[in-house]
Amino acid sequence: MPTYTAPVKDMQFVLHDVLKVSESGIPGYEELDRDFTNAVIEEAGKLSAEVLAPLNPVGDAQGCVLENGVVRTPQGFGDAFEKVKEGGWNGLDLPEEYGGQNMPYVLATAVGETMVSANMAFNMYQGLTHGAISAILAHGSDEQKQTYLPKMVSLDWTGTMNLTEPHCGTDLGIMRTKAEPQDDGSYAITGQKIFISAGEHDMAENIVHLVLAKAPGGGAGTKGISLFIVPKFLVNEDGSLGARNGVSCGKIEEKMGIHGNATCVMNYDGATGYLIGELHKGMRAMFTMMNEARIGVGLQGYAQAEAAYQNAVAYANDRLQGRDVTGAKNPEGAADPIIVHPDVRRNLMDQKSFVEGARAFTFWGAQLIDQAHRSEDKDAEGLVSLMTPVIKGFLTDKGFDMAVQAQQVYGGHGYIEEWGMSQFARDARIAMIYEGANGIQALDLVGRKLAADGGKHVMAFFDLVKSFIKENEGEEALKADFLDPLKAASKDLQAAGMYFMEKGMRNPNDALSGSYDFMHLFGHVCLGLMWARMGKVAQAKLDAGEGDAEFHRTKIATGRYYMKRQLPATATHLARIQSGGDTVMALEAANF
Amino acid sequence: MPTYTAPVKDMQFVLHDVLKVSESGIPGYEELDRDFTNAVIEEAGKLSAEVLAPLNPVGDAQGCVLENGVVRTPQGFGDAFEKVKEGGWNGLDLPEEYGGQNMPYVLATAVGETMVSANMAFNMYQGLTHGAISAILAHGSDEQKQTYLPKMVSLDWTGTMNLTEPHCGTDLGIMRTKAEPQDDGSYAITGQKIFISAGEHDMAENIVHLVLAKAPGGGAGTKGISLFIVPKFLVNEDGSLGARNGVSCGKIEEKMGIHGNATCVMNYDGATGYLIGELHKGMRAMFTMMNEARIGVGLQGYAQAEAAYQNAVAYANDRLQGRDVTGAKNPEGAADPIIVHPDVRRNLMDQKSFVEGARAFTFWGAQLIDQAHRSEDKDAEGLVSLMTPVIKGFLTDKGFDMAVQAQQVYGGHGYIEEWGMSQFARDARIAMIYEGANGIQALDLVGRKLAADGGKHVMAFFDLVKSFIKENEGEEALKADFLDPLKAASKDLQAAGMYFMEKGMRNPNDALSGSYDFMHLFGHVCLGLMWARMGKVAQAKLDAGEGDAEFHRTKIATGRYYMKRQLPATATHLARIQSGGDTVMALEAANF
């Protein structure tokens, strides 16, 4: 069975040495000193390693079962959920007035990583609730907040997001679920929603569904959409639970992975719903939560890769096959451990350099979200909005690839469910699809984010890269291994951006045909930047004789690997982009 | 439920227009005229589409069940197996004296592709039998051939290959299964083998296990290994079945995919085995079958991608979401079919250009095998031996990637088992692992095949590319779109080869750290060569006004896509290779 250990030291390195959170001046960050974050992450890591990780294969094997309208979660999930509740983990970054602890999102991100690595399917019950809370916080009335938030923050009640319908996923404008105004100010919601994660289960007293539906008078397309709160049990004035609402789970889907999470078909049969936010502005309400939700999915991508990587390393050290070509490393044994083989190293280094770069990138994104919210910093918000599709799309694509590579380390055993490596790959696969399939992320990046605010944010990103290179180009130790590759990759990214500007104006297909490659190109540059920053910090620590020299040397070696072995991919992405839309669009639909 | 249609026209194009099989002068190829191969492939395709494909999801959902030592295959598999038997499909390329039809392997490859695309797990029962037949043909005594082959060719009996043990997969030298000589000349086989595909099932009267084991006196390592025939039921002198042998299935594995095929733990408890081939030369006996077996697995990679692609295209034409950015294509409908979107096109073109290139490459490999066997052409054998790890490693890696991309076209539905796209990805995943994990293929390529016969075969490959370019560089229509990209990619491959020669001599880790990238680089050049050849033929047909112009234009457009969008990857692979082994080997094992 796979095991998991929270990478606390790596997280601390990112938080304190790279992002320097406690010196950043963001309100609330002054509490994030080394000891405090260490204690919090250690504690969360313990829960993740000891309680959640052992349940991961259980959830996969048992799945969820729907019987008489009730969804039974896998054995042990209920008890574990109680432990998450008791620890108050869900409220870590939520307002104190509703029972939370008002800590920065960046800390919740670190905590969340340990839980997602340990048990992604389980963590979604909490994750969806957190998303629903954010929506109510941002758009709910005071009464709605008082009614729902305390119980949701404590996880007595959980939440869901209901967007997709059988015939519409990406294109919400064609949705059919209807909201009919009632005399008492509520709405009667009727329709069917699919792919509703945690839509029904047995771990909470109540489930608060946030549902997009069309109310009369809004017109066609997405303009007519409003957002509604539809609780499973209506809530009486005194806060106690009342009648069962007209919402039910009609089916749970058999999926490739995340079996421990119930993916429900939800039927709304004139269910009582309460408008949240403005009428006909439901899409806007959804958008405000999107960065956070998408960063959370990007995190799932690399967090699955982290868990898979840890086990691949253990197996590579354990499994004896063949001999080191430069001389036996385990001469007493029947063979050497496979970690001696260069191609196994190549595989593990791919994984390690990706995961650590991805973590730094994601934590940086989380810090920017804090900066946007807590310091009301519009530039930070613009920058993180630009990078959000990259975090989501690039990190989930690569996270899946790395989980597949980790599986490969196990040879035949990687394909056998008992060893657990298949689950990491199967679970990671969904992150490329939900919360906007990765093709949609690429479209969002190229079609919307690049040009947002007159291209201000992408220029800010380039300035950031440029000034980092400029500030540090005197450092001999960094130049060849970190700065030069970063400069080359960044040049490729700029060339791609220029290509879009020149060609995309005349024919949008030229830009959109390259959107997916652009997302990956951008991702590589971001991870290159993170590795350059990490390399700089680690080198400075070494020069100053501070901290754990072995740890810092390992960081530098891992960073060098990324710069030498992964960043060159930018040239291929640029070539694909610059080949334009003609080859992509050449065929008639009938000739595929 | 997914559907499948045999791509007969594409296969015919490769066989007759590209490989020009009936003009090739290989003994037996004179029978392969257009009408004949068309009829054979059509017939096989019909069986694949109508009988095997509908059973693919059934096999996935039901899997195999072990009860009281008997393995029950999924519902319908037995009847379908009877139809494969009745059609004589297994004997297509086997000797007439044992009931086969003695057709070329290249034709069996085309037929096999349709069956693998339709139902990979099912086809393995036949595929393993075919492999065991090849072993007996090559190394068995006349008596052994008479005893086993007629029943195996007819599929009354099936076969298996038993190599792997719990502690040894790649490193067969450390195997423990023992063979003790008995007074009657037979051996008593004792030990445990794992991952035995089709090891036990209910579709054949007898199962003929080919088992590697150590007989006394052979010394340590792989030298001591011999190959034995261990039938499930002993065979009486009159050919009737005798006593049950001491071999049994102890367990069937729960796997990520190919659920319809029973992957067995086989226990040998003093089972009666008969030496096949020379004592202590079992490894050599295995090696002679390796090219064919590995090409068969490479075929599985792209054949799964083909099946997934066909369904992705159908879905992309059917699913309505969003609008064409250049103007609505389905203005009467609620939205346009998603095939209008450039990123969906990019995804589908990746798949199409890979699968068609891979088919040509694999058929070419099969033709070289025929040439080696039927014309006793040592150069053909050397060339196909060089390319075999590329066919196996590159086509299974990319085949899996493409199945994953096809799944992505379905959005959320791609993750739901009911839609069948998950199965293509899960089934395709095993092809990267078995028959030598792809890292081993890369090692075989760089560590063994490159330098084989003094580098003669890799030089022959380069000459082939060079002379193709030289012969055709006068063709304006080919130059920019096909020849120039091929030349650039081939230059990258040569540079990588040079790097290995220079560096690898001093430090083998420099070469082995780049082996995986080299395998992919080589794969791209091979597919580039195939596309250049296909482009040339299609252009010539167009120029001559021959055949289906739309078909040929589509070939050219698809080829252009591959050359422009996929071949540039060679530069990244070269950069990774040339970065050497230092970054790969930098860390101590403890620092991963």
Short mmCIF file of C-alpha atoms in Angstrom, two decimals, chain B residues 240-487:
data_model
loop_
_atom_site.label_atom_id
_atom_site.label_comp_id
_atom_site.label_asym_id
_atom_site.label_seq_id
_atom_site.Cartn_x
_atom_site.Cartn_y
_atom_site.Cartn_z
CA SER B 240 -5.71 -37.10 -26.72
CA LEU B 241 -5.56 -35.24 -23.42
CA GLY B 242 -4.20 -37.07 -20.40
CA ALA B 243 -3.68 -36.22 -16.77
CA ARG B 244 -3.92 -32.73 -15.32
CA ASN B 245 -0.40 -31.38 -14.93
CA GLY B 246 0.90 -29.80 -11.70
CA VAL B 247 0.33 -26.23 -12.82
CA SER B 248 -2.45 -24.04 -11.52
CA CYS B 249 -3.62 -20.46 -11.38
CA GLY B 250 -3.25 -19.18 -7.83
CA LYS B 251 -4.72 -15.75 -8.33
CA ILE B 252 -5.80 -13.32 -11.00
CA GLU B 253 -4.66 -9.73 -10.68
CA GLU B 254 -6.91 -6.70 -10.37
CA LYS B 255 -5.50 -4.37 -12.99
CA MET B 256 -5.91 -0.85 -14.31
CA GLY B 257 -7.21 -2.20 -17.60
CA ILE B 258 -7.39 -5.17 -20.00
CA HIS B 259 -9.83 -6.65 -17.51
CA GLY B 260 -11.09 -9.10 -20.10
CA ASN B 261 -7.76 -10.87 -20.12
CA ALA B 262 -6.86 -13.03 -17.14
CA THR B 263 -3.48 -11.99 -15.75
CA CYS B 264 -2.53 -14.98 -13.64
CA VAL B 265 -0.20 -15.98 -10.90
CA MET B 266 0.84 -19.47 -12.06
CA ASN B 267 2.08 -22.02 -9.57
CA TYR B 268 4.24 -24.87 -10.80
CA ASP B 269 4.41 -27.72 -8.28
CA GLY B 270 6.70 -30.26 -9.83
CA ALA B 271 4.81 -29.92 -13.08
CA THR B 272 5.98 -32.04 -15.99
CA GLY B 273 7.88 -29.93 -18.47
CA TYR B 274 9.62 -30.74 -21.73
CA LEU B 275 12.80 -29.00 -22.72
CA ILE B 276 12.39 -26.98 -25.88
CA GLY B 277 15.50 -25.95 -27.76
CA GLU B 278 18.92 -26.37 -26.20
CA LEU B 279 19.54 -26.80 -22.51
CA HIS B 280 20.65 -23.55 -20.83
CA LYS B 281 19.93 -21.55 -23.94
CA GLY B 282 16.41 -20.53 -23.08
CA MET B 283 17.19 -16.83 -23.22
CA ARG B 284 18.37 -17.12 -26.77
CA ALA B 285 15.16 -18.93 -27.64
CA MET B 286 13.16 -16.06 -26.15
CA PHE B 287 15.16 -13.46 -28.01
CA THR B 288 14.37 -14.89 -31.41
CA MET B 289 10.72 -14.13 -30.89
CA MET B 290 11.24 -10.73 -29.41
CA ASN B 291 11.02 -8.53 -32.49
CA GLU B 292 7.66 -9.94 -33.47
CA ALA B 293 6.27 -9.79 -29.93
CA ARG B 294 7.43 -6.23 -29.41
CA ILE B 295 6.10 -5.03 -32.73
CA GLY B 296 2.82 -6.61 -31.69
CA VAL B 297 2.81 -4.50 -28.54
CA GLY B 298 3.73 -1.35 -30.45
CA LEU B 299 0.70 -2.13 -32.60
CA GLN B 300 -1.45 -2.30 -29.47
CA GLY B 301 -0.34 1.25 -28.65
CA TYR B 302 -1.48 2.85 -31.86
CA ALA B 303 -4.43 0.49 -32.35
CA GLN B 304 -5.96 1.70 -29.09
CA ALA B 305 -5.30 5.27 -30.19
CA GLU B 306 -7.07 4.50 -33.49
CA ALA B 307 -10.16 3.19 -31.73
CA ALA B 308 -10.19 6.14 -29.32
CA TYR B 309 -9.67 8.56 -32.19
CA GLN B 310 -12.61 7.24 -34.18
CA ASN B 311 -14.91 7.85 -31.26
CA ALA B 312 -13.43 11.24 -30.45
CA VAL B 313 -14.13 12.38 -34.01
CA ALA B 314 -17.71 11.17 -33.80
CA TYR B 315 -18.21 12.97 -30.49
CA ALA B 316 -16.58 16.16 -31.76
CA ASN B 317 -19.00 16.20 -34.69
CA ASP B 318 -21.96 15.50 -32.46
CA ARG B 319 -21.45 17.53 -29.29
CA LEU B 320 -22.71 21.10 -29.48
CA GLN B 321 -20.86 23.64 -27.33
CA GLY B 322 -19.92 27.22 -28.14
CA ARG B 323 -19.61 28.92 -31.50
CA ASP B 324 -16.97 28.96 -34.20
CA VAL B 325 -15.01 32.13 -33.51
CA THR B 326 -15.02 32.95 -37.22
CA GLY B 327 -18.81 32.62 -37.53
CA ALA B 328 -21.49 30.13 -36.53
CA LYS B 329 -21.38 26.86 -38.43
CA ASN B 330 -24.67 25.54 -37.12
CA PRO B 331 -26.72 28.70 -36.77
CA GLU B 332 -30.00 26.81 -36.47
CA GLY B 333 -28.74 24.82 -33.51
CA ALA B 334 -28.16 25.88 -29.93
CA ALA B 335 -24.43 25.80 -30.55
CA ASP B 336 -21.82 24.55 -33.05
CA PRO B 337 -20.31 21.07 -32.94
CA ILE B 338 -17.06 21.27 -31.02
CA ILE B 339 -15.03 20.17 -34.05
CA VAL B 340 -15.19 23.82 -35.16
CA HIS B 341 -12.87 24.87 -32.31
CA PRO B 342 -9.17 25.13 -33.22
CA ASP B 343 -7.99 23.45 -30.02
CA VAL B 344 -10.27 20.48 -30.61
CA ARG B 345 -8.85 20.28 -34.14
CA ARG B 346 -5.33 20.46 -32.78
CA ASN B 347 -6.12 17.56 -30.50
CA LEU B 348 -7.73 15.47 -33.26
CA MET B 349 -4.96 16.23 -35.75
CA ASP B 350 -2.37 15.12 -33.18
CA GLN B 351 -4.20 11.82 -32.96
CA LYS B 352 -4.85 11.33 -36.66
CA SER B 353 -1.34 12.20 -37.79
CA PHE B 354 0.15 9.92 -35.15
CA VAL B 355 -2.04 6.91 -35.81
CA GLU B 356 -1.61 6.96 -39.58
CA GLY B 357 2.13 7.47 -39.31
CA ALA B 358 2.37 4.72 -36.71
CA ARG B 359 0.44 2.30 -38.91
CA ALA B 360 2.79 2.89 -41.84
CA PHE B 361 5.80 2.46 -39.55
CA THR B 362 4.47 -0.78 -38.07
CA PHE B 363 3.48 -2.26 -41.42
CA TRP B 364 6.94 -1.40 -42.70
CA GLY B 365 8.45 -3.19 -39.71
CA ALA B 366 6.27 -6.21 -40.47
CA GLN B 367 7.37 -6.15 -44.09
CA LEU B 368 11.02 -6.13 -42.98
CA ILE B 369 10.33 -9.14 -40.80
CA ASP B 370 8.88 -10.97 -43.78
CA GLN B 371 11.87 -9.92 -45.81
CA ALA B 372 14.21 -11.22 -43.11
CA HIS B 373 12.41 -14.54 -42.82
CA ARG B 374 11.19 -15.19 -46.34
CA SER B 375 14.16 -13.76 -48.22
CA GLU B 376 16.70 -14.54 -45.50
CA ASP B 377 17.76 -10.94 -45.74
CA LYS B 378 20.19 -10.17 -42.91
CA ASP B 379 20.13 -6.44 -43.57
CA ALA B 380 16.36 -6.36 -43.24
CA GLU B 381 16.67 -8.28 -40.00
CA GLY B 382 19.27 -5.86 -38.69
CA LEU B 383 17.16 -2.86 -39.61
CA VAL B 384 13.99 -4.19 -38.04
CA SER B 385 15.91 -5.21 -34.92
CA LEU B 386 17.15 -1.63 -34.64
CA MET B 387 13.66 -0.22 -35.06
CA THR B 388 11.82 -2.73 -32.89
CA PRO B 389 12.45 -0.90 -29.58
CA VAL B 390 11.31 2.30 -31.30
CA ILE B 391 8.12 0.70 -32.57
CA LYS B 392 7.44 -0.76 -29.14
CA GLY B 393 8.49 2.19 -26.96
CA PHE B 394 7.53 5.20 -29.02
CA LEU B 395 4.25 3.88 -30.37
CA THR B 396 3.00 2.72 -26.98
CA ASP B 397 3.98 5.97 -25.22
CA LYS B 398 2.35 8.06 -27.91
CA GLY B 399 -0.55 5.67 -28.33
CA PHE B 400 -1.39 6.09 -24.67
CA ASP B 401 -0.99 9.87 -24.88
CA MET B 402 -3.33 9.96 -27.84
CA ALA B 403 -5.92 7.78 -26.12
CA VAL B 404 -5.76 10.26 -23.22
CA GLN B 405 -6.19 13.14 -25.66
CA ALA B 406 -9.16 11.40 -27.27
CA GLN B 407 -10.68 11.03 -23.81
CA GLN B 408 -10.19 14.77 -23.31
CA VAL B 409 -12.39 15.55 -26.33
CA TYR B 410 -15.33 14.15 -24.35
CA GLY B 411 -14.85 16.57 -21.46
CA GLY B 412 -16.44 15.21 -18.31
CA HIS B 413 -17.98 12.33 -20.19
CA GLY B 414 -14.49 11.09 -20.97
CA TYR B 415 -14.04 10.32 -17.29
CA ILE B 416 -17.27 8.33 -16.98
CA GLU B 417 -16.78 4.64 -17.67
CA GLU B 418 -20.11 4.33 -19.45
CA TRP B 419 -18.76 6.31 -22.41
CA GLY B 420 -15.88 3.91 -22.93
CA MET B 421 -13.07 6.42 -23.43
CA SER B 422 -11.47 5.67 -20.10
CA GLN B 423 -11.08 2.04 -21.12
CA PHE B 424 -9.02 2.92 -24.19
CA ALA B 425 -6.60 4.87 -22.01
CA ARG B 426 -6.50 2.25 -19.25
CA ASP B 427 -6.03 -0.62 -21.70
CA ALA B 428 -3.37 1.26 -23.68
CA ARG B 429 -1.41 1.93 -20.48
CA ILE B 430 -0.17 -1.66 -20.16
CA ALA B 431 1.52 -1.62 -23.56
CA MET B 432 4.10 0.84 -22.17
CA ILE B 433 4.98 -1.70 -19.49
CA TYR B 434 4.85 -5.28 -20.64
CA GLU B 435 7.09 -7.04 -23.15
CA GLY B 436 9.96 -4.94 -21.74
CA ALA B 437 9.02 -1.66 -20.06
CA ASN B 438 9.71 1.30 -22.32
CA GLY B 439 12.80 2.33 -20.35
CA ILE B 440 14.19 -1.09 -21.21
CA GLN B 441 13.34 -0.55 -24.87
CA ALA B 442 15.36 2.67 -24.75
CA LEU B 443 18.26 0.84 -23.11
CA ASP B 444 18.06 -1.90 -25.74
CA LEU B 445 18.11 0.73 -28.49
CA VAL B 446 21.01 2.78 -27.19
CA GLY B 447 22.96 0.12 -25.32
CA ARG B 448 22.69 -2.67 -27.84
CA LYS B 449 21.03 -1.95 -31.17
CA LEU B 450 22.86 1.26 -32.12
CA ALA B 451 26.26 -0.38 -32.04
CA ALA B 452 25.14 -3.79 -33.34
CA ASP B 453 27.22 -5.06 -36.27
CA GLY B 454 29.47 -2.05 -35.99
CA GLY B 455 26.67 0.44 -36.30
CA LYS B 456 25.82 -0.91 -39.73
CA HIS B 457 22.05 -0.81 -39.31
CA VAL B 458 21.76 2.69 -37.98
CA MET B 459 23.96 3.85 -40.87
CA ALA B 460 21.64 2.01 -43.23
CA PHE B 461 18.70 3.84 -41.69
CA PHE B 462 20.36 7.21 -42.16
CA ASP B 463 21.23 6.31 -45.75
CA LEU B 464 17.63 5.44 -46.35
CA VAL B 465 16.48 8.84 -45.11
CA LYS B 466 19.21 10.64 -47.00
CA SER B 467 18.56 8.91 -50.27
CA PHE B 468 14.82 9.50 -49.97
CA ILE B 469 15.45 13.20 -49.51
CA LYS B 470 17.98 13.29 -52.35
CA GLU B 471 15.74 11.40 -54.75
CA ASN B 472 12.86 13.75 -54.16
CA GLU B 473 14.34 17.15 -53.54
CA GLY B 474 13.44 18.23 -57.02
CA GLU B 475 9.77 17.92 -56.11
CA GLU B 476 8.67 21.43 -55.20
CA ALA B 477 5.44 20.16 -53.65
CA LEU B 478 7.38 18.03 -51.17
CA LYS B 479 10.39 20.10 -50.34
CA ALA B 480 9.26 22.69 -47.80
CA ASP B 481 6.47 20.68 -46.23
CA PHE B 482 8.07 17.24 -46.04
CA LEU B 483 11.73 17.04 -46.99
CA ASP B 484 13.12 20.01 -45.11
CA PRO B 485 11.51 19.07 -41.78
CA LEU B 486 12.63 15.46 -42.26
CA LYS B 487 16.16 16.60 -42.96
#
